[in-house]
Amino acid sequence: RKEVEQDPGPFNVPEGATVAFNCTYSNSASQSFFWYRQDCRKEPKLLMSVYSSGNEDGRFTAQLNRASQYISLLIRDSKLSDSATYLCVVLLGGTYKYIFGTGTRLKVLA
Amino acid sequence: NAGVTQTPKFQVLKTGQSMTLQCAQDMNHNSMYWYRQDPGMGLRLIYYSASEGTTDKGEVPNGYNVSRLNKREFSLRLESAAPSQTSVYFCASEGKVYEQYFGPGTRLTVT
């Protein structure tokens, strides 16, 4: 079983739609959680950290469920520019070990 | 403020050749990382450096060496390249709240 699992997609959604991605992690020692965005042939860039109480940044909302060991990302009012691969990343507590998911690909269609 | 820079952007090597990938950051971060990214797999850690003068092996260190030359620079060396090392290599530095900043990557092909 992979330590961090994501649905690879692609998720094809029309502009303006709301889309949600989930990510599950297997290590209960996971301490910090992140969503990164990666455009084709580019480097990953931090989209947002995920806090226990959930957090929002504009059209993006992230949630953490420690009991069920998953995190989610909700994108509202999708834009064409949101088309990218979204990586779920987990940091194991007390370590430098970041575990990356393989990513979920999103295509927003005009 | 350039963030994290990497050179070269592209490289083609023959099996057995050596090369060094360069990475530098101007954000005064202590921790730096080298990852490789292959299709269908998440980024995998090759080596990590918590501070100048210290390095640790990650998940896939075989065939690689690193040098943390100073706080800014962290280089990755392939002593004898193999086709299995064909990949995209990313350098990253770590900010105060564990966020990672990545360089633009090096696309390496070994024939």
CSV table of C-alpha atoms in Angstrom, one decimal:
chain,number,residue,atom,x,y,z
A,1,ARG,CA,0.0,0.0,0.0
A,2,LYS,CA,1.3,3.4,-0.9
A,3,GLU,CA,2.0,5.8,2.0
A,4,VAL,CA,0.1,8.6,0.3
A,5,GLU,CA,-2.6,7.7,-2.2
A,6,GLN,CA,-4.5,9.9,-4.6
A,7,ASP,CA,-6.9,9.3,-7.4
A,8,PRO,CA,-4.8,10.0,-10.5
A,9,GLY,CA,-7.8,11.4,-12.5
A,10,PRO,CA,-8.1,13.1,-14.8
A,11,PHE,CA,-11.0,15.1,-13.4
A,12,ASN,CA,-12.5,16.9,-16.4
A,13,VAL,CA,-14.8,19.7,-15.2
A,14,PRO,CA,-16.4,22.7,-16.8
A,15,GLU,CA,-15.4,26.2,-15.9
A,16,GLY,CA,-17.3,27.4,-12.8
A,17,ALA,CA,-17.7,23.9,-11.4
A,18,THR,CA,-16.8,22.8,-7.9
A,19,VAL,CA,-14.4,19.9,-7.7
A,20,ALA,CA,-13.0,18.0,-4.7
A,21,PHE,CA,-9.9,15.8,-4.4
A,22,ASN,CA,-9.2,13.4,-1.5
A,23,CYS,CA,-5.9,12.0,-0.4
A,24,THR,CA,-5.3,9.2,2.1
A,25,TYR,CA,-2.2,8.6,4.2
A,26,SER,CA,-1.2,5.5,6.0
A,27,ASN,CA,1.3,6.6,8.6
A,28,SER,CA,-0.3,7.8,11.8
A,29,ALA,CA,3.0,9.7,12.7
A,30,SER,CA,2.2,12.2,9.9
A,31,GLN,CA,2.4,15.7,11.4
A,32,SER,CA,2.0,18.2,8.6
A,33,PHE,CA,0.0,18.2,5.5
A,34,PHE,CA,0.2,20.2,2.2
A,35,TRP,CA,-1.3,20.6,-1.2
A,36,TYR,CA,1.1,21.5,-4.0
A,37,ARG,CA,0.2,22.3,-7.6
A,38,GLN,CA,2.4,21.2,-10.5
A,39,ASP,CA,1.9,22.4,-14.0
A,40,CYS,CA,3.1,20.3,-16.9
A,41,ARG,CA,6.9,20.1,-17.1
A,42,LYS,CA,7.2,22.6,-14.2
A,43,GLU,CA,8.2,22.4,-10.6
A,44,PRO,CA,5.7,21.8,-7.7
A,45,LYS,CA,4.5,25.0,-6.0
A,46,LEU,CA,2.9,25.2,-2.6
A,47,LEU,CA,-0.8,25.8,-2.9
A,48,MET,CA,-1.7,25.6,0.8
A,49,SER,CA,-0.8,24.0,4.1
A,50,VAL,CA,-3.6,22.0,5.7
A,51,TYR,CA,-4.5,22.7,9.3
A,52,SER,CA,-6.5,20.5,11.7
A,53,SER,CA,-9.3,23.0,11.8
A,54,GLY,CA,-9.5,23.3,8.1
A,55,ASN,CA,-8.5,26.4,6.2
A,56,GLU,CA,-9.5,28.4,3.2
A,57,ASP,CA,-7.7,30.5,0.7
A,58,GLY,CA,-9.9,32.2,-1.7
A,59,ARG,CA,-11.6,29.6,-3.9
A,60,PHE,CA,-9.6,26.8,-2.2
A,61,THR,CA,-10.6,24.9,1.0
A,62,ALA,CA,-8.5,22.2,2.6
A,63,GLN,CA,-9.7,19.8,5.3
A,64,LEU,CA,-7.9,17.3,7.5
A,65,ASN,CA,-9.5,14.3,9.1
A,66,ARG,CA,-6.9,12.7,11.4
A,67,ALA,CA,-9.2,9.9,12.5
A,68,SER,CA,-9.8,8.6,9.0
A,69,GLN,CA,-6.3,9.7,7.8
A,70,TYR,CA,-7.3,11.7,4.8
A,71,ILE,CA,-7.1,15.3,3.6
A,72,SER,CA,-9.2,17.0,1.0
A,73,LEU,CA,-9.0,19.9,-1.4
A,74,LEU,CA,-12.1,21.7,-2.6
A,75,ILE,CA,-11.9,24.1,-5.5
A,76,ARG,CA,-14.9,26.4,-6.1
A,77,ASP,CA,-15.7,28.3,-9.3
A,78,SER,CA,-13.0,26.4,-11.3
A,79,LYS,CA,-11.0,28.5,-13.8
A,80,LEU,CA,-9.2,27.3,-16.9
A,81,SER,CA,-5.9,28.3,-15.1
A,82,ASP,CA,-6.7,25.7,-12.4
A,83,SER,CA,-5.8,23.0,-14.8
A,84,ALA,CA,-2.8,21.2,-13.3
A,85,THR,CA,-1.8,18.2,-11.2
A,86,TYR,CA,-2.4,18.5,-7.5
A,87,LEU,CA,0.0,16.8,-5.2
A,88,CYS,CA,-0.8,15.7,-1.7
A,89,VAL,CA,2.2,15.9,0.6
A,90,VAL,CA,2.6,14.6,4.2
A,91,LEU,CA,5.5,15.3,6.6
A,92,LEU,CA,6.3,12.6,9.1
A,93,GLY,CA,6.6,14.0,12.7
A,94,GLY,CA,10.1,14.7,13.9
A,95,THR,CA,11.7,13.9,10.6
A,96,TYR,CA,12.6,15.5,7.4
A,97,LYS,CA,10.7,12.9,5.4
A,98,TYR,CA,8.1,14.3,3.1
A,99,ILE,CA,5.9,11.8,1.4
A,100,PHE,CA,4.5,12.8,-2.0
A,101,GLY,CA,1.4,11.4,-3.6
A,102,THR,CA,1.5,10.8,-7.3
A,103,GLY,CA,-0.9,13.6,-7.9
A,104,THR,CA,-4.5,14.2,-9.2
A,105,ARG,CA,-4.8,15.7,-12.6
A,106,LEU,CA,-7.4,18.4,-13.2
A,107,LYS,CA,-8.6,19.7,-16.5
A,108,VAL,CA,-11.0,22.6,-16.5
A,109,LEU,CA,-12.8,22.8,-19.8
A,110,ALA,CA,-14.2,26.0,-21.4
B,1,ASN,CA,15.0,37.3,-5.3
B,2,ALA,CA,15.5,34.2,-7.5
B,3,GLY,CA,14.3,31.6,-5.0
B,4,VAL,CA,15.8,28.2,-5.9
B,5,THR,CA,17.9,28.0,-9.1
B,6,GLN,CA,19.1,24.8,-10.8
B,7,THR,CA,21.5,24.1,-13.6
B,8,PRO,CA,21.5,22.7,-16.2
B,9,LYS,CA,17.9,22.6,-17.3
B,10,PHE,CA,18.5,19.6,-19.7
B,11,GLN,CA,21.2,17.1,-20.0
B,12,VAL,CA,21.9,14.0,-22.1
B,13,LEU,CA,24.6,11.6,-20.8
B,14,LYS,CA,26.0,8.3,-22.1
B,15,THR,CA,26.1,5.4,-19.7
B,16,GLY,CA,29.1,5.7,-17.5
B,17,GLN,CA,29.6,9.5,-17.8
B,18,SER,CA,29.5,11.7,-14.8
B,19,MET,CA,28.0,15.0,-14.1
B,20,THR,CA,27.1,17.4,-11.3
B,21,LEU,CA,23.7,19.1,-10.9
B,22,GLN,CA,23.9,22.5,-9.2
B,23,CYS,CA,21.4,24.0,-6.9
B,24,ALA,CA,21.4,27.4,-5.1
B,25,GLN,CA,18.8,29.2,-2.9
B,26,ASP,CA,18.8,32.8,-1.8
B,27,MET,CA,16.2,32.5,1.0
B,28,ASN,CA,18.7,31.8,3.8
B,29,HIS,CA,17.1,28.4,4.4
B,30,ASN,CA,18.9,25.8,6.4
B,31,SER,CA,17.4,22.6,4.9
B,32,MET,CA,17.8,21.6,1.3
B,33,TYR,CA,16.7,18.5,-0.6
B,34,TRP,CA,17.3,16.6,-3.8
B,35,TYR,CA,14.4,14.7,-5.3
B,36,ARG,CA,13.8,12.7,-8.5
B,37,GLN,CA,10.4,12.5,-10.2
B,38,ASP,CA,9.5,9.6,-12.4
B,39,PRO,CA,6.2,8.9,-14.3
B,40,GLY,CA,3.6,7.3,-12.1
B,41,MET,CA,5.6,7.9,-8.9
B,42,GLY,CA,5.7,10.6,-6.3
B,43,LEU,CA,8.8,12.6,-5.8
B,44,ARG,CA,11.4,10.5,-4.1
B,45,LEU,CA,14.1,11.9,-1.8
B,46,ILE,CA,17.6,11.2,-2.9
B,47,TYR,CA,19.5,13.2,-0.3
B,48,TYR,CA,18.8,15.8,2.4
B,49,SER,CA,20.9,18.4,4.1
B,50,ALA,CA,19.8,19.9,7.4
B,51,SER,CA,22.5,22.6,7.4
B,52,GLU,CA,25.8,23.5,5.9
B,53,GLY,CA,28.2,20.6,6.3
B,54,THR,CA,25.6,17.9,7.0
B,55,THR,CA,24.0,15.5,4.6
B,56,ASP,CA,21.8,12.4,5.0
B,57,LYS,CA,20.6,9.7,2.6
B,58,GLY,CA,17.0,9.6,1.5
B,59,GLU,CA,14.9,6.9,0.0
B,60,VAL,CA,16.9,6.4,-3.2
B,61,PRO,CA,20.6,7.5,-2.7
B,62,ASN,CA,22.4,4.7,-4.6
B,63,GLY,CA,24.4,6.0,-7.5
B,64,TYR,CA,24.5,9.6,-6.2
B,65,ASN,CA,26.6,11.8,-4.0
B,66,VAL,CA,26.0,15.3,-2.7
B,67,SER,CA,27.9,18.3,-1.4
B,68,ARG,CA,26.5,21.1,0.8
B,69,LEU,CA,29.1,23.6,-0.2
B,70,ASN,CA,27.7,26.4,1.9
B,71,LYS,CA,24.3,27.5,3.1
B,72,ARG,CA,23.2,28.5,-0.4
B,73,GLU,CA,24.5,25.7,-2.5
B,74,PHE,CA,23.7,21.9,-2.6
B,75,SER,CA,25.0,19.9,-5.5
B,76,LEU,CA,24.2,16.4,-6.7
B,77,ARG,CA,26.7,14.3,-8.5
B,78,LEU,CA,26.2,11.2,-10.6
B,79,GLU,CA,29.6,9.4,-10.7
B,80,SER,CA,28.7,6.8,-13.4
B,81,ALA,CA,25.4,7.5,-15.0
B,82,ALA,CA,23.0,4.6,-15.7
B,83,PRO,CA,19.8,4.5,-17.8
B,84,SER,CA,17.8,4.0,-14.6
B,85,GLN,CA,18.9,7.5,-13.6
B,86,THR,CA,16.9,9.0,-16.4
B,87,SER,CA,14.5,11.3,-14.6
B,88,VAL,CA,13.6,14.8,-13.7
B,89,TYR,CA,15.6,16.1,-10.7
B,90,PHE,CA,14.3,18.8,-8.4
B,91,CYS,CA,16.2,20.6,-5.7
B,92,ALA,CA,14.2,22.2,-2.9
B,93,SER,CA,14.7,24.3,0.2
B,94,GLU,CA,12.6,24.3,3.3
B,95,GLY,CA,11.0,27.4,4.8
B,96,LYS,CA,10.1,28.1,8.5
B,97,VAL,CA,6.7,26.4,8.4
B,98,TYR,CA,7.9,23.3,6.5
B,99,GLU,CA,6.9,24.6,3.1
B,100,GLN,CA,9.2,23.5,0.3
B,101,TYR,CA,10.4,25.8,-2.5
B,102,PHE,CA,11.4,23.9,-5.6
B,103,GLY,CA,13.8,24.8,-8.3
B,104,PRO,CA,12.8,24.5,-12.0
B,105,GLY,CA,14.2,21.0,-12.4
B,106,THR,CA,16.8,19.3,-14.5
B,107,ARG,CA,15.6,16.8,-17.1
B,108,LEU,CA,18.3,14.1,-17.4
B,109,THR,CA,18.4,11.4,-20.1
B,110,VAL,CA,21.0,8.6,-19.9
B,111,THR,CA,21.4,6.6,-23.0
